[in-house]
Each structure stands twice: as structure tokens, then as C-alpha cells.
Coordinates of C-alpha atoms in Angstrom, one line a residue:
M1 CA -61.2 29.0 43.6
P2 CA -59.6 31.0 40.8
S3 CA -61.9 32.3 38.1
A4 CA -59.2 33.2 35.6
R5 CA -59.8 32.1 32.0
L6 CA -56.4 31.3 30.6
L7 CA -55.5 31.2 26.9
V8 CA -52.2 29.7 25.7
L9 CA -51.3 30.6 22.1
F10 CA -48.2 29.1 20.4
G11 CA -46.1 29.6 17.3
S12 CA -44.1 26.4 16.7
Q13 CA -41.8 25.2 13.9
T14 CA -40.4 21.9 15.2
G15 CA -43.0 21.1 17.9
T16 CA -41.2 22.4 21.0
A17 CA -43.4 25.4 21.5
Q18 CA -46.5 23.3 21.1
D19 CA -45.1 20.8 23.6
V20 CA -44.4 23.6 26.2
S21 CA -47.9 25.0 25.5
E22 CA -49.6 21.7 26.2
R23 CA -47.6 21.4 29.4
L24 CA -48.8 24.8 30.4
G25 CA -52.4 23.7 29.7
R26 CA -51.9 20.6 31.9
E27 CA -50.4 22.6 34.8
A28 CA -53.3 25.1 34.5
R29 CA -55.9 22.4 34.8
R30 CA -54.1 20.9 37.8
R31 CA -54.6 24.3 39.4
Q32 CA -58.3 24.2 38.5
L33 CA -57.9 26.9 35.9
S34 CA -59.9 26.9 32.7
C35 CA -57.4 26.8 29.9
R36 CA -57.4 26.6 26.1
V37 CA -54.3 25.8 24.0
Q38 CA -54.2 26.9 20.3
A39 CA -51.8 27.6 17.5
L40 CA -51.6 31.4 16.8
D41 CA -52.8 31.2 13.2
S42 CA -55.8 29.0 14.1
Y43 CA -57.0 31.6 16.7
P44 CA -59.3 34.4 15.5
V45 CA -56.9 37.2 16.5
V46 CA -59.6 39.9 16.6
N47 CA -60.9 38.1 19.7
L48 CA -57.8 39.0 21.7
I49 CA -59.5 42.2 22.8
N50 CA -61.8 40.0 24.9
E51 CA -59.1 37.8 26.5
P52 CA -58.2 38.7 30.1
L53 CA -55.1 36.4 30.4
V54 CA -53.0 35.1 27.6
I55 CA -49.6 33.3 27.5
F56 CA -47.8 33.4 24.2
V57 CA -45.2 30.6 23.6
C58 CA -43.2 31.3 20.5
A59 CA -40.1 30.0 18.8
T60 CA -37.7 32.0 16.6
T61 CA -36.7 30.4 13.3
G62 CA -34.0 31.1 10.8
Q63 CA -32.6 34.6 11.1
G64 CA -35.2 36.0 13.4
D65 CA -38.4 34.8 11.6
P66 CA -41.7 33.8 13.1
P67 CA -42.7 30.1 12.7
D68 CA -45.0 29.2 9.9
N69 CA -48.1 28.8 12.1
M70 CA -47.9 32.3 13.5
K71 CA -47.1 34.3 10.3
S72 CA -50.7 35.6 9.8
F73 CA -50.9 36.6 13.4
W74 CA -47.5 38.4 13.1
R75 CA -48.7 40.5 10.2
F76 CA -51.9 41.4 12.0
I77 CA -50.4 42.3 15.3
F78 CA -47.9 44.7 13.7
R79 CA -50.6 46.7 11.7
R80 CA -50.0 50.4 12.3
S81 CA -53.7 51.0 12.4
L82 CA -54.1 49.1 15.7
P83 CA -54.8 51.6 18.6
S84 CA -52.5 51.8 21.5
T85 CA -55.3 50.8 23.9
A86 CA -56.4 47.7 21.8
L87 CA -55.2 45.2 24.5
C88 CA -55.6 47.4 27.6
Q89 CA -57.7 44.8 29.4
M90 CA -55.3 41.9 28.8
D91 CA -52.7 40.5 31.2
F92 CA -50.0 38.6 29.2
A93 CA -46.7 36.8 29.4
V94 CA -44.4 35.7 26.6
L95 CA -42.3 32.5 26.7
G96 CA -39.6 32.4 24.0
L97 CA -37.8 29.4 22.6
G98 CA -34.5 30.0 20.8
D99 CA -30.9 29.2 20.4
S100 CA -28.2 31.6 21.7
S101 CA -25.7 30.5 19.0
Y102 CA -27.9 32.6 16.6
T103 CA -27.5 36.3 16.3
K104 CA -31.2 37.0 16.7
F105 CA -31.7 34.9 19.9
N106 CA -35.4 34.8 20.8
F107 CA -36.0 37.8 18.5
I108 CA -39.7 36.9 18.0
A109 CA -40.5 36.6 21.7
K110 CA -38.7 39.9 22.6
K111 CA -40.4 41.8 19.7
L112 CA -43.8 40.4 20.5
H113 CA -43.4 41.3 24.2
R114 CA -42.6 44.9 23.2
R115 CA -45.5 45.1 20.7
L116 CA -48.1 43.8 23.3
L117 CA -46.9 46.5 25.7
Q118 CA -47.4 49.1 22.9
L119 CA -50.9 47.9 22.4
G120 CA -51.8 48.5 26.1
G121 CA -51.3 44.9 27.4
S122 CA -50.0 44.4 31.0
A123 CA -47.0 42.1 31.3
L124 CA -47.2 39.7 34.2
L125 CA -43.5 38.8 34.0
P126 CA -40.4 39.7 31.9
V127 CA -40.1 37.6 28.7
C128 CA -38.8 34.0 29.3
L129 CA -35.8 33.2 27.1
G130 CA -35.6 29.5 26.7
D131 CA -32.2 28.4 25.2
D132 CA -31.5 25.2 23.3
Q133 CA -27.8 25.8 23.9
H134 CA -28.2 25.4 27.7
E135 CA -27.0 22.1 29.0
L136 CA -30.5 21.4 30.3
G137 CA -32.2 22.9 27.3
P138 CA -35.0 25.4 27.4
D139 CA -36.4 24.0 30.7
A140 CA -33.5 25.6 32.6
A141 CA -35.3 29.0 32.0
I142 CA -38.8 27.7 31.7
D143 CA -39.1 25.9 35.1
P144 CA -38.4 28.9 37.4
W145 CA -40.4 31.2 35.1
L146 CA -43.5 29.0 35.3
Q147 CA -43.2 28.9 39.1
D148 CA -43.3 32.8 39.0
L149 CA -46.1 32.7 36.5
W150 CA -48.5 30.6 38.7
E151 CA -47.7 32.8 41.7
K152 CA -48.7 35.9 39.7
V153 CA -51.8 34.2 38.2
L154 CA -53.1 32.7 41.4
G155 CA -52.2 35.5 43.7
P156 CA -51.5 35.1 47.4
H157 CA -54.0 32.2 47.9
P158 CA -52.9 29.4 45.5
V159 CA -55.3 26.4 45.4
P160 CA -53.9 23.0 46.3
L161 CA -52.6 21.2 43.2
N162 CA -55.2 18.8 41.8
L163 CA -52.5 16.1 41.3
D164 CA -54.9 13.2 41.4
L165 CA -56.7 13.3 38.1
G166 CA -58.1 9.9 38.7
P167 CA -57.3 6.7 40.6
P168 CA -53.5 6.1 41.2
G169 CA -51.7 5.2 38.0
V170 CA -54.3 6.8 35.8
P171 CA -53.0 9.9 34.0
W172 CA -55.0 12.8 32.5
P173 CA -57.5 11.6 29.9
S174 CA -56.2 10.9 26.4
K175 CA -57.1 13.4 23.7
F176 CA -58.5 10.6 21.5
T177 CA -60.0 7.1 21.8
L178 CA -59.1 4.4 19.3
Q179 CA -61.9 2.1 18.4
F180 CA -60.6 -1.1 16.9
L181 CA -62.6 -2.7 14.1
K182 CA -63.3 -6.4 14.1
D183 CA -62.9 -6.8 10.3
T184 CA -60.4 -5.2 7.9
P185 CA -62.3 -2.7 5.7
S186 CA -63.0 -4.2 2.3
L187 CA -62.3 -0.9 0.5
D188 CA -59.0 0.3 1.9
P189 CA -59.5 4.0 2.8
E190 CA -55.8 4.4 2.9
E191 CA -55.7 4.0 -0.9
L192 CA -58.3 6.7 -1.4
C193 CA -57.3 9.5 1.0
V194 CA -54.8 12.1 1.8
A195 CA -52.0 12.1 -0.8
R196 CA -53.2 11.9 -4.3
T197 CA -51.5 11.7 -7.7
D198 CA -54.2 14.1 -9.1
P199 CA -54.9 16.6 -6.4
Q200 CA -57.6 19.2 -6.7
G201 CA -55.9 22.5 -6.6
P202 CA -52.2 23.1 -5.7
P203 CA -50.8 20.3 -3.4
S204 CA -50.6 21.2 0.3
E205 CA -49.8 19.5 3.6
L206 CA -53.4 18.2 3.8
Q207 CA -53.3 16.9 0.3
P208 CA -49.7 16.4 -0.9
F209 CA -48.7 15.3 -4.4
L210 CA -47.3 11.8 -4.6
A211 CA -44.4 12.7 -6.9
P212 CA -42.6 9.9 -8.8
M213 CA -38.9 9.9 -8.0
V214 CA -37.0 9.9 -11.3
S215 CA -33.4 9.6 -10.0
N216 CA -31.5 9.4 -6.7
Q217 CA -27.8 10.0 -7.3
R218 CA -24.9 10.3 -4.9
V219 CA -22.9 13.5 -5.8
T220 CA -20.0 13.2 -3.3
G221 CA -16.9 11.1 -3.9
P222 CA -16.8 7.6 -2.5
S223 CA -14.2 8.6 0.1
H224 CA -16.0 11.7 1.2
F225 CA -17.3 11.7 4.8
Q226 CA -20.8 12.7 3.8
D227 CA -23.3 11.1 1.5
V228 CA -25.0 13.9 -0.5
R229 CA -27.8 13.1 -3.0
L230 CA -29.2 14.9 -6.0
I231 CA -32.8 13.7 -6.1
E232 CA -35.2 14.5 -9.0
F233 CA -39.0 14.3 -9.0
D234 CA -41.5 14.4 -11.8
V235 CA -44.1 17.0 -11.1
S236 CA -46.1 16.8 -14.3
D237 CA -49.8 17.4 -13.9
S238 CA -49.4 18.2 -10.2
G239 CA -50.5 21.8 -10.2
I240 CA -47.1 22.6 -8.7
S241 CA -45.3 25.7 -9.8
F242 CA -42.3 27.4 -8.1
A243 CA -39.7 30.1 -8.5
A244 CA -36.1 30.4 -7.4
G245 CA -35.9 30.6 -3.6
D246 CA -39.0 28.4 -3.0
V247 CA -38.8 25.3 -0.9
V248 CA -40.3 21.8 -1.2
L249 CA -41.8 20.1 1.9
I250 CA -41.5 16.3 2.1
Q251 CA -43.4 14.0 4.5
P252 CA -41.0 11.2 5.5
E253 CA -41.7 7.7 6.9
N254 CA -40.2 5.6 9.6
M255 CA -38.0 2.6 8.7
A256 CA -40.0 -0.6 8.4
S257 CA -37.7 -2.3 11.0
H258 CA -38.4 0.5 13.5
V259 CA -42.2 0.2 12.9
Q260 CA -42.0 -3.5 13.6
Q261 CA -39.9 -3.0 16.8
F262 CA -42.3 -0.3 18.1
C263 CA -45.4 -2.5 17.5
Q264 CA -43.6 -5.4 19.3
A265 CA -42.6 -3.3 22.3
L266 CA -46.2 -2.0 22.8
G267 CA -48.0 -5.3 21.8
L268 CA -49.7 -3.8 18.8
D269 CA -50.9 -5.7 15.8
P270 CA -49.7 -3.8 12.7
E271 CA -52.6 -5.0 10.6
Q272 CA -55.3 -4.0 13.1
H273 CA -57.6 -1.2 11.8
F274 CA -59.1 1.5 14.0
T275 CA -61.1 4.7 13.9
L276 CA -60.1 7.7 16.0
Q277 CA -62.6 9.8 18.1
P278 CA -61.8 13.0 20.0
R279 CA -62.8 12.9 23.7
E280 CA -63.8 16.5 23.8
P281 CA -65.9 18.6 21.5
G282 CA -63.9 21.1 19.4
V283 CA -60.8 18.8 19.2
A284 CA -60.1 17.8 15.6
C285 CA -58.5 14.5 14.6
P286 CA -55.1 14.8 12.8
A287 CA -56.2 16.1 9.4
R288 CA -54.0 13.8 7.3
L289 CA -54.9 10.6 9.2
P290 CA -57.3 8.3 7.2
Q291 CA -60.4 6.9 8.9
P292 CA -60.3 3.9 9.4
C293 CA -56.5 3.6 9.6
S294 CA -54.2 0.6 10.2
M295 CA -51.8 0.5 13.1
R296 CA -48.9 0.0 10.6
R297 CA -49.9 3.2 8.7
L298 CA -50.2 5.2 12.0
V299 CA -46.8 4.1 13.2
S300 CA -44.9 4.3 9.8
Q301 CA -46.3 7.6 8.5
Y302 CA -47.6 9.6 11.5
L303 CA -45.8 8.8 14.8
D304 CA -42.3 10.3 15.1
I305 CA -40.8 7.3 16.9
A306 CA -37.3 8.4 15.8
S307 CA -37.5 11.8 17.5
V308 CA -35.7 12.6 20.8
P309 CA -38.5 12.6 23.4
R310 CA -39.3 15.7 25.4
R311 CA -39.8 15.9 29.2
S312 CA -43.6 15.6 28.8
F313 CA -43.1 12.2 27.2
F314 CA -41.5 10.9 30.5
E315 CA -44.2 12.7 32.6
L316 CA -47.0 10.8 30.8
L317 CA -45.1 7.5 30.6
A318 CA -44.6 7.7 34.4
C319 CA -48.4 8.0 34.8
L320 CA -49.0 5.0 32.6
S321 CA -46.3 2.7 34.1
P322 CA -47.5 -0.2 36.2
H323 CA -43.9 -1.2 37.1
E324 CA -42.6 0.4 40.3
L325 CA -38.9 0.6 39.5
E326 CA -39.5 1.9 35.9
R327 CA -42.2 4.4 37.2
E328 CA -39.8 5.8 39.8
K329 CA -37.1 6.4 37.2
L330 CA -39.5 8.0 34.7
R331 CA -40.8 10.3 37.5
E332 CA -37.3 11.3 38.2
F333 CA -36.7 12.1 34.5
S334 CA -39.8 14.2 34.4
S335 CA -39.1 16.2 37.6
A336 CA -37.3 19.6 37.7
Q337 CA -34.5 18.0 39.8
G338 CA -34.0 15.2 37.3
Q339 CA -33.3 17.3 34.3
E340 CA -29.5 16.9 34.4
E341 CA -29.9 13.2 34.5
L342 CA -32.5 13.3 31.7
C343 CA -30.1 15.3 29.6
E344 CA -27.3 12.8 30.2
Y345 CA -29.6 9.8 29.4
C346 CA -31.6 11.2 26.5
T347 CA -30.9 14.7 25.1
R348 CA -27.1 14.5 24.8
P349 CA -26.8 11.1 23.2
R350 CA -30.0 11.8 21.1
R351 CA -31.8 8.7 22.3
T352 CA -35.1 8.2 20.5
V353 CA -38.7 7.5 21.6
L354 CA -38.4 3.9 20.3
E355 CA -35.1 3.4 22.2
V356 CA -36.6 4.8 25.5
L357 CA -39.6 2.5 25.2
C358 CA -37.3 -0.5 24.7
D359 CA -35.4 0.6 27.8
F360 CA -38.7 0.5 29.8
P361 CA -40.2 -2.7 28.5
H362 CA -42.8 -3.2 31.3
T363 CA -44.1 0.3 30.8
A364 CA -44.1 0.1 27.0
A365 CA -46.1 -3.1 27.1
A366 CA -48.8 -1.4 29.3
V367 CA -49.3 1.8 27.2
P368 CA -53.0 1.9 26.2
P369 CA -53.4 2.6 22.4
D370 CA -55.6 5.5 23.3
Y371 CA -52.5 7.4 24.5
L372 CA -50.3 6.9 21.4
L373 CA -51.1 10.4 20.0
D374 CA -50.6 12.0 23.4
L375 CA -47.3 10.2 23.9
V376 CA -45.6 10.4 20.5
P377 CA -45.5 13.6 18.4
L378 CA -46.5 13.5 14.8
I379 CA -43.9 13.4 12.1
R380 CA -43.3 16.9 10.8
P381 CA -42.5 17.6 7.1
R382 CA -39.0 18.5 6.3
A383 CA -38.2 21.5 4.0
F384 CA -35.5 21.5 1.3
S385 CA -34.5 24.4 -1.0
I386 CA -35.5 23.7 -4.6
A387 CA -32.3 23.3 -6.6
S388 CA -33.7 23.6 -10.1
S389 CA -35.7 26.0 -12.3
L390 CA -38.8 24.9 -14.3
R391 CA -37.3 27.0 -17.1
A392 CA -34.3 24.7 -17.3
H393 CA -36.0 21.4 -16.2
P394 CA -39.7 21.6 -17.2
S395 CA -41.9 19.3 -15.1
R396 CA -39.0 18.4 -12.8
L397 CA -38.1 19.4 -9.3
Q398 CA -34.6 18.7 -7.9
I399 CA -33.2 18.8 -4.4
L400 CA -29.7 18.4 -2.9
V401 CA -29.9 16.3 0.3
A402 CA -27.1 15.8 2.8
V403 CA -27.8 12.5 4.5
V404 CA -27.6 13.1 8.2
Q405 CA -25.7 10.5 10.1
Y406 CA -23.5 10.9 13.2
R407 CA -22.3 9.0 16.3
T408 CA -22.9 9.6 19.9
R409 CA -22.0 7.3 22.8
L410 CA -24.9 5.0 21.8
R411 CA -24.0 1.9 19.7
E412 CA -26.3 2.7 16.8
P413 CA -25.4 5.8 14.7
R414 CA -28.0 8.6 14.8
R415 CA -29.7 9.1 11.5
G416 CA -31.8 11.9 10.1
L417 CA -35.3 10.6 9.5
C418 CA -36.1 12.3 6.2
S419 CA -32.7 12.3 4.6
S420 CA -32.0 8.6 5.5
W421 CA -35.5 7.6 4.2
L422 CA -34.9 9.5 0.9
A423 CA -31.5 8.0 0.5
S424 CA -33.0 4.5 0.9
L425 CA -35.4 5.0 -2.0
D426 CA -34.2 3.6 -5.4
P427 CA -36.4 4.3 -8.4
A428 CA -34.2 1.8 -10.4
Q429 CA -35.7 -1.0 -8.3
G430 CA -39.3 0.0 -9.1
P431 CA -41.7 3.0 -8.9
V432 CA -41.2 5.3 -6.0
R433 CA -43.6 8.0 -5.0
V434 CA -42.9 10.7 -2.3
P435 CA -45.6 13.0 -0.7
L436 CA -44.5 16.6 -1.3
W437 CA -45.8 20.2 -1.8
V438 CA -44.2 23.6 -2.3
R439 CA -44.3 26.8 -0.5
S440 CA -42.5 30.2 -1.0
G441 CA -39.1 30.3 0.7
G442 CA -37.1 33.0 2.5
L443 CA -35.2 34.2 -0.6
T444 CA -36.7 36.4 -3.4
F445 CA -34.7 37.5 -6.4
P446 CA -34.9 40.8 -8.2
K447 CA -37.6 41.2 -10.9
M448 CA -35.9 44.3 -12.4
P449 CA -33.6 43.5 -15.4
D450 CA -29.9 44.0 -15.2
V451 CA -29.7 43.9 -11.4
P452 CA -26.6 41.9 -10.5
V453 CA -26.7 39.2 -7.7
I454 CA -24.0 38.1 -5.4
M455 CA -24.7 34.6 -4.0
V456 CA -22.6 33.0 -1.2
G457 CA -23.5 29.3 -0.9
P458 CA -21.0 26.9 0.7
G459 CA -21.8 23.2 0.7
T460 CA -25.5 22.3 0.2
G461 CA -26.3 26.0 0.7
V462 CA -25.6 26.4 -3.0
A463 CA -28.9 24.6 -3.9
P464 CA -31.3 27.6 -4.1
F465 CA -28.6 29.5 -6.1
R466 CA -28.6 26.8 -8.8
A467 CA -32.3 27.4 -9.2
A468 CA -31.8 31.2 -9.3
I469 CA -28.9 31.0 -11.8
Q470 CA -30.8 28.7 -14.1
E471 CA -33.8 31.0 -14.0
R472 CA -31.8 34.2 -14.5
V473 CA -29.7 32.7 -17.4
A474 CA -33.0 31.6 -19.1
Q475 CA -34.1 35.3 -18.8
G476 CA -30.9 36.6 -20.3
E477 CA -29.4 37.9 -17.0
T478 CA -25.6 37.6 -16.9
G479 CA -24.8 39.5 -13.7
N480 CA -24.5 36.4 -11.6
V481 CA -21.6 36.1 -9.1
L482 CA -21.4 32.8 -7.1
F483 CA -19.1 32.2 -4.1
F484 CA -19.0 28.4 -3.6
G485 CA -17.1 26.6 -0.8
C486 CA -16.5 22.9 -0.1
R487 CA -13.7 20.7 1.3
R488 CA -12.1 19.3 -1.9
R489 CA -12.8 19.9 -5.6
D490 CA -12.7 16.1 -6.4
Q491 CA -15.1 15.2 -3.5
D492 CA -17.9 17.7 -3.0
F493 CA -17.8 20.3 -5.8
Y494 CA -21.5 20.1 -6.6
W495 CA -22.4 20.9 -10.3
E496 CA -18.8 21.7 -11.3
A497 CA -19.3 21.0 -15.0
E498 CA -22.5 23.1 -15.1
W499 CA -20.9 26.1 -13.4
K500 CA -17.9 26.0 -15.8
Q501 CA -20.1 25.8 -18.8
L502 CA -22.0 28.9 -17.7
Q503 CA -18.8 30.6 -16.9
A504 CA -17.5 29.9 -20.4
R505 CA -20.7 31.4 -21.9
G506 CA -20.2 34.6 -19.8
C507 CA -23.3 34.0 -17.7
L508 CA -21.6 33.4 -14.4
T509 CA -18.7 34.6 -12.3
L510 CA -17.6 31.6 -10.2
V511 CA -15.4 32.0 -7.1
T512 CA -14.4 28.9 -5.2
A513 CA -12.9 28.1 -1.8
F514 CA -11.7 24.5 -1.2
S515 CA -11.1 24.5 2.6
R516 CA -8.9 21.4 2.8
E517 CA -6.7 21.7 -0.3
Q518 CA -4.0 23.9 1.4
E519 CA -2.4 23.9 4.8
Q520 CA -4.4 26.9 6.0
K521 CA -8.2 26.5 5.7
M522 CA -9.8 28.7 3.0
Y523 CA -13.5 29.6 3.4
V524 CA -16.0 31.6 1.4
Q525 CA -15.5 34.7 3.6
H526 CA -11.7 34.7 2.7
R527 CA -12.5 34.7 -1.0
L528 CA -15.1 37.4 -0.4
R529 CA -12.6 39.6 1.3
A530 CA -10.0 39.1 -1.4
L531 CA -12.5 40.3 -3.9
G532 CA -13.7 43.2 -1.8
P533 CA -13.3 45.9 -4.5
L534 CA -15.6 43.9 -6.8
V535 CA -18.2 43.3 -4.1
W536 CA -18.3 47.0 -3.1
E537 CA -18.6 48.1 -6.8
L538 CA -21.5 45.7 -7.4
L539 CA -23.3 46.6 -4.2
D540 CA -22.7 50.4 -4.1
G541 CA -22.2 51.1 -7.8
R542 CA -24.6 48.8 -9.5
G543 CA -27.3 48.2 -6.8
A544 CA -26.6 44.4 -6.5
H545 CA -28.5 42.1 -4.2
F546 CA -26.6 39.9 -1.8
Y547 CA -27.7 36.4 -0.8
L548 CA -26.4 33.9 1.7
A549 CA -27.4 30.3 2.3
G550 CA -26.0 27.5 4.3
N551 CA -25.2 26.3 7.9
A552 CA -26.3 28.8 10.5
K553 CA -23.7 28.1 13.1
Y554 CA -20.7 30.3 12.3
M555 CA -20.7 31.1 8.5
P556 CA -23.4 33.8 8.4
A557 CA -21.7 35.8 11.2
N558 CA -18.3 35.4 9.5
V559 CA -19.7 36.6 6.2
C560 CA -21.4 39.6 7.8
D561 CA -18.1 40.6 9.5
T562 CA -16.3 40.3 6.2
L563 CA -18.9 42.6 4.5
L564 CA -18.5 45.2 7.3
S565 CA -14.8 45.2 6.8
I566 CA -15.3 45.6 3.0
F567 CA -17.6 48.5 3.6
R568 CA -15.0 50.2 5.8
E569 CA -12.0 49.5 3.7
E570 CA -13.4 49.8 0.2
G571 CA -16.2 52.2 0.9
G572 CA -14.3 54.3 3.4
L573 CA -17.2 54.1 5.9
S574 CA -16.8 54.4 9.7
G575 CA -17.7 51.4 11.9
P576 CA -21.2 52.8 12.7
D577 CA -21.8 53.8 9.1
A578 CA -20.8 50.3 7.8
A579 CA -23.3 48.7 10.2
A580 CA -26.0 51.2 9.1
Y581 CA -25.2 50.4 5.5
L582 CA -25.6 46.6 6.1
A583 CA -28.9 47.3 8.1
Q584 CA -30.2 49.3 5.1
L585 CA -29.4 46.4 2.7
Q586 CA -31.3 44.1 5.0
R587 CA -34.3 46.5 5.3
T588 CA -34.6 46.9 1.6
L589 CA -34.2 43.1 1.0
R590 CA -31.0 43.6 -0.9
F591 CA -29.3 41.4 1.7
Q592 CA -31.2 38.1 2.3
T593 CA -30.3 34.9 4.1
E594 CA -31.6 31.4 4.3
T595 CA -29.8 29.3 6.9
W596 CA -30.4 26.1 8.9
A597 CA -29.0 24.4 12.0

């Protein structure tokens, strides 16, 4: 009988690392191992010196950044004062989740692995590099790595798997129990809790500000392929303050028709109220969930029924299914051998939790309400760059939102949950309030006067630079150079009139690239290269800061290549020296990026 005490710590931005960590916990318990699963920033990091066996599961976000819920841990673990023997009693393994289309693929996992070795830890295995780009997703790397991990942990005498956690058809115990109330509460707690219009202290995820939406305006032409919105909120008396480069987080809701469909498929009464109780001591209820809560509120504001389900969803659903044919198919989807078929059925066409449940009607109808929070992940807030400055728009907060909609082989178009929800809200039809809060973003602008800034922001990537330009102009700074790219000047040239007015006042140098207005496509990197002498003079002669924001796929790499060629041709640097020059700009925060997938 193994005596190992296993700790699984995760850093997760979108929920994948948390999902993998919980899978690790289940597999450990099946092997009769004691196991705890925690987010890195909720774990007292000083206790690591007493942990014999730790598995770290961490995603890489943006351009090689740690997820939000491991940033405090990240700062601590890289303290120079930590002795090289600090973790000499700890065996560890690192499982990384990343996307190989990004330059810094699994950067956080690789760097953490090296750091744990420096602090005296013993690695059980090489770092696992899960890749979103693989046809089968991260599981293609995770499955064989986990097999090796259990062999290492259990040694030459593995215990038989404790597969039967109860009678046949009964899965592992749910995290929570739902206790239904016979009567509807007379004082509705949902009106009192969570999001408030007058929060105590700055708004946060646990207590967002219900911001009145002032306007919701489409800013792309009627024939343009994409609906892009400029949305303005009133943040008077909210305690919210922000600077250029900060981001606003918005908590979206599911569509009412989807909520109704979900409740019908599972046989739930939307008006039924319940209280939630954890099964085990030490497990907290979701912090934002009111107690008591209605089923409608749970499904509309908490359960992410529009997300693409992960493998663990099919694993649990198979355990809950009373229908032989459906159970067999679900087991196939949750097995290592069935991952290609699962990818074809679910991942590639972006089939949602709701759609899968409708495809397995006998199983859906039999899901016990206790398992809802095990089965369906919670809706995560979405981050948007703030596109305005309080100096130019007091008591207002503006965002630029591209409404996500695309087609797969499924009949219904795929829609982004938050952007579609925001686009559907119309303050002209009556008061609209949106739960939001602000946090510092990845871009910080120079505090010193007379430092020029070069900003490259194609498409909606221009949003944080509008905030920066408004702020800098209000402070009397005129050294603002903006490279903006879009398809056509008459369709998606955001804030054209504002830029031209600032240019006329001598506050802005505007350089545009309209990719579809000539036979050969013109992008921001081409305009950057054409103005190489100006870029080099600003960077090398005047100490300018360089900023880049937008889609992460190809543009950042293309812009970096262009900068390297400018350094070589205008600065006379060799290839290695040009790369070192760019690295120095990054190290001193004179080159900063904010990109998204």
C-alpha cells in the first residue's frame, strides 16, 4: 500500500490546467494515494519545504507569462535569497500546457522545472509539454507522461486500480450536495449578494461593480465581415480607477434560450431554489454563488454550458449514464484510444456542453443535480483592454469588442459567449448593468516626460493605445507614433476622426496600413519597415518605448522580424547584436506586448 502523500498545484488561466489537475487527483485516489489539489496562489508556498511529492500543472499565457492564479507563487519561487537546498527533500514533476504556435511555447513550465532543480528538488520525469496545436490536444502528451509518472510514484509494485468507487454506475462522490428548498425565499438573496452598485472598496471578482451600460455602438461598416462594438460604461461612484494598459474583466451570462434548453434536457425546474453544501471539510463553495440560489441563476450566470467540454466531462458523464449504448459511447470518448474520435466529434467542430447533453438525452435526463458543479465548469470572466482614459472621459470606461462568430461543420454558428452577450445588450431599450472590475494589464507606459512611444496596434489591438494616447495628450506628451492596420479605411478604421484631429494638433504621428485596398496585401510590418530610419532614430537616439498589441498568431513574430531587420540595416548591427539589442529592450520594458489568441 503506497504511503506517498501527493500534492497537485496548478496555475490555470482558462481552466485547462485545473481540469488536468483534478484528473490527476482522481487517478491518484484510484491508486489509493492521498492527494490534495490546489491553485498555486491559494497554497502557503513556505510549506513546500515539507512536501515529499509535488506535481505542478501550469499553463503559459500571453508572451510567456504565468497565469493570474500563480503570479504570487512565481514571484516567491524566483527570490534570489532562497537557498539552493530549500527543496532538497522534494520529488517533483512539471506538466506544462501551451500552444506551439507561440514563440514562448510552455515557457512557464520549462522555467519552473529549471528553478525547482536549482532549489534542490529531484525531478521524477522530464517536463511534459502539452500542446493545444496537436490534433488530439494536450492529452497526446499528457496520457503517456501520466503513465510514466504513476510507474515512478508507485515503484515496481503498483497497487491494483481502485476502479469501483461504489456500486456499478455510481461515480466518485460529488464535491457538493444541493439541498432543494420547499418554499421560495421571501427575501431574495440574489438581490442582496455578490455584485453591488455600491461596493465596499474597489470592485473585484468576488464583488464586481454592476456598471450601467451607456452606449453599445457598431463601429464597423454594414458590409464588413465582423461586427465590432464600441461599448461605454458609467463607472461613477464605483471606486474604479485605471491607467492606460489596464484591463477590465467582465462576467458574462448564458443566453436565455440556452438556459431553458439545458434545464429541459436535465429535467430541472429553473425556479427551484437550493443551498449548496460541500461534502468534505476544507472545500469551499464557489465564492460568488448566492445562498440560497435559484436553478435559473446557477445555469445562466455560473455554469459554462456554452464551453467545449473536456475529456473529464465525458468520463464523469459515462459514470452517470444509465443507458447502455450512450454509456458505451461516452466511455469510448473518455478513453485514451478514443481521443481521435472525440476530437472529430467535439473539439474540432467546437461542440458545446449543451449540445453534447442534447446528443445523449437519456444520460442528460439522469444527471443528479449534485453533480452539476463537477460536470460543468464555471463561467470565467473575460478580459478586455480598456480603450479610454479617465482624463479624456471622466467616470467612463470604454472597450472595443470584436463579436466572435464563425462556422464549423455544425449547423449552428459558433459564438463567443461574452462578446455575443455584450452585443445583445441594448441600453436604448431600458437600463442595462454589467458586472465588471479592473486589474492592471500587461502594458505600462513611461512616467518620465518627453519619452516617445511607438505603438503597433492592428485591428482591435489599437484599443489600449487609444487609452495611452488620450492619457499622454492630456499630460502634454506629443511624441506618440501609432501604426494602425485594418482591411479597408471605409469599413474598420476605428477612431479615424479622433486620430486625424490629434494629428492636426501635432499630438500624434499616424501611420496606416489598409491590407485589402491594393493588389498586394499591406500590413503594419511593411509600414514599419518603410519607416525604418524613423523607428531606429526614436529607439536608439531618443530612448523611445515600443508597444505591440493584437492577435498572437503571426503578427508579433512578423513585427519582431521587421525590427531585427531595421536594427541590422539602419543601426548597422550584426544578426547576433540585433537580437541582443531586442532582448535588451524587452528586459528593460522598452519593448512590451499584449497579444491574444
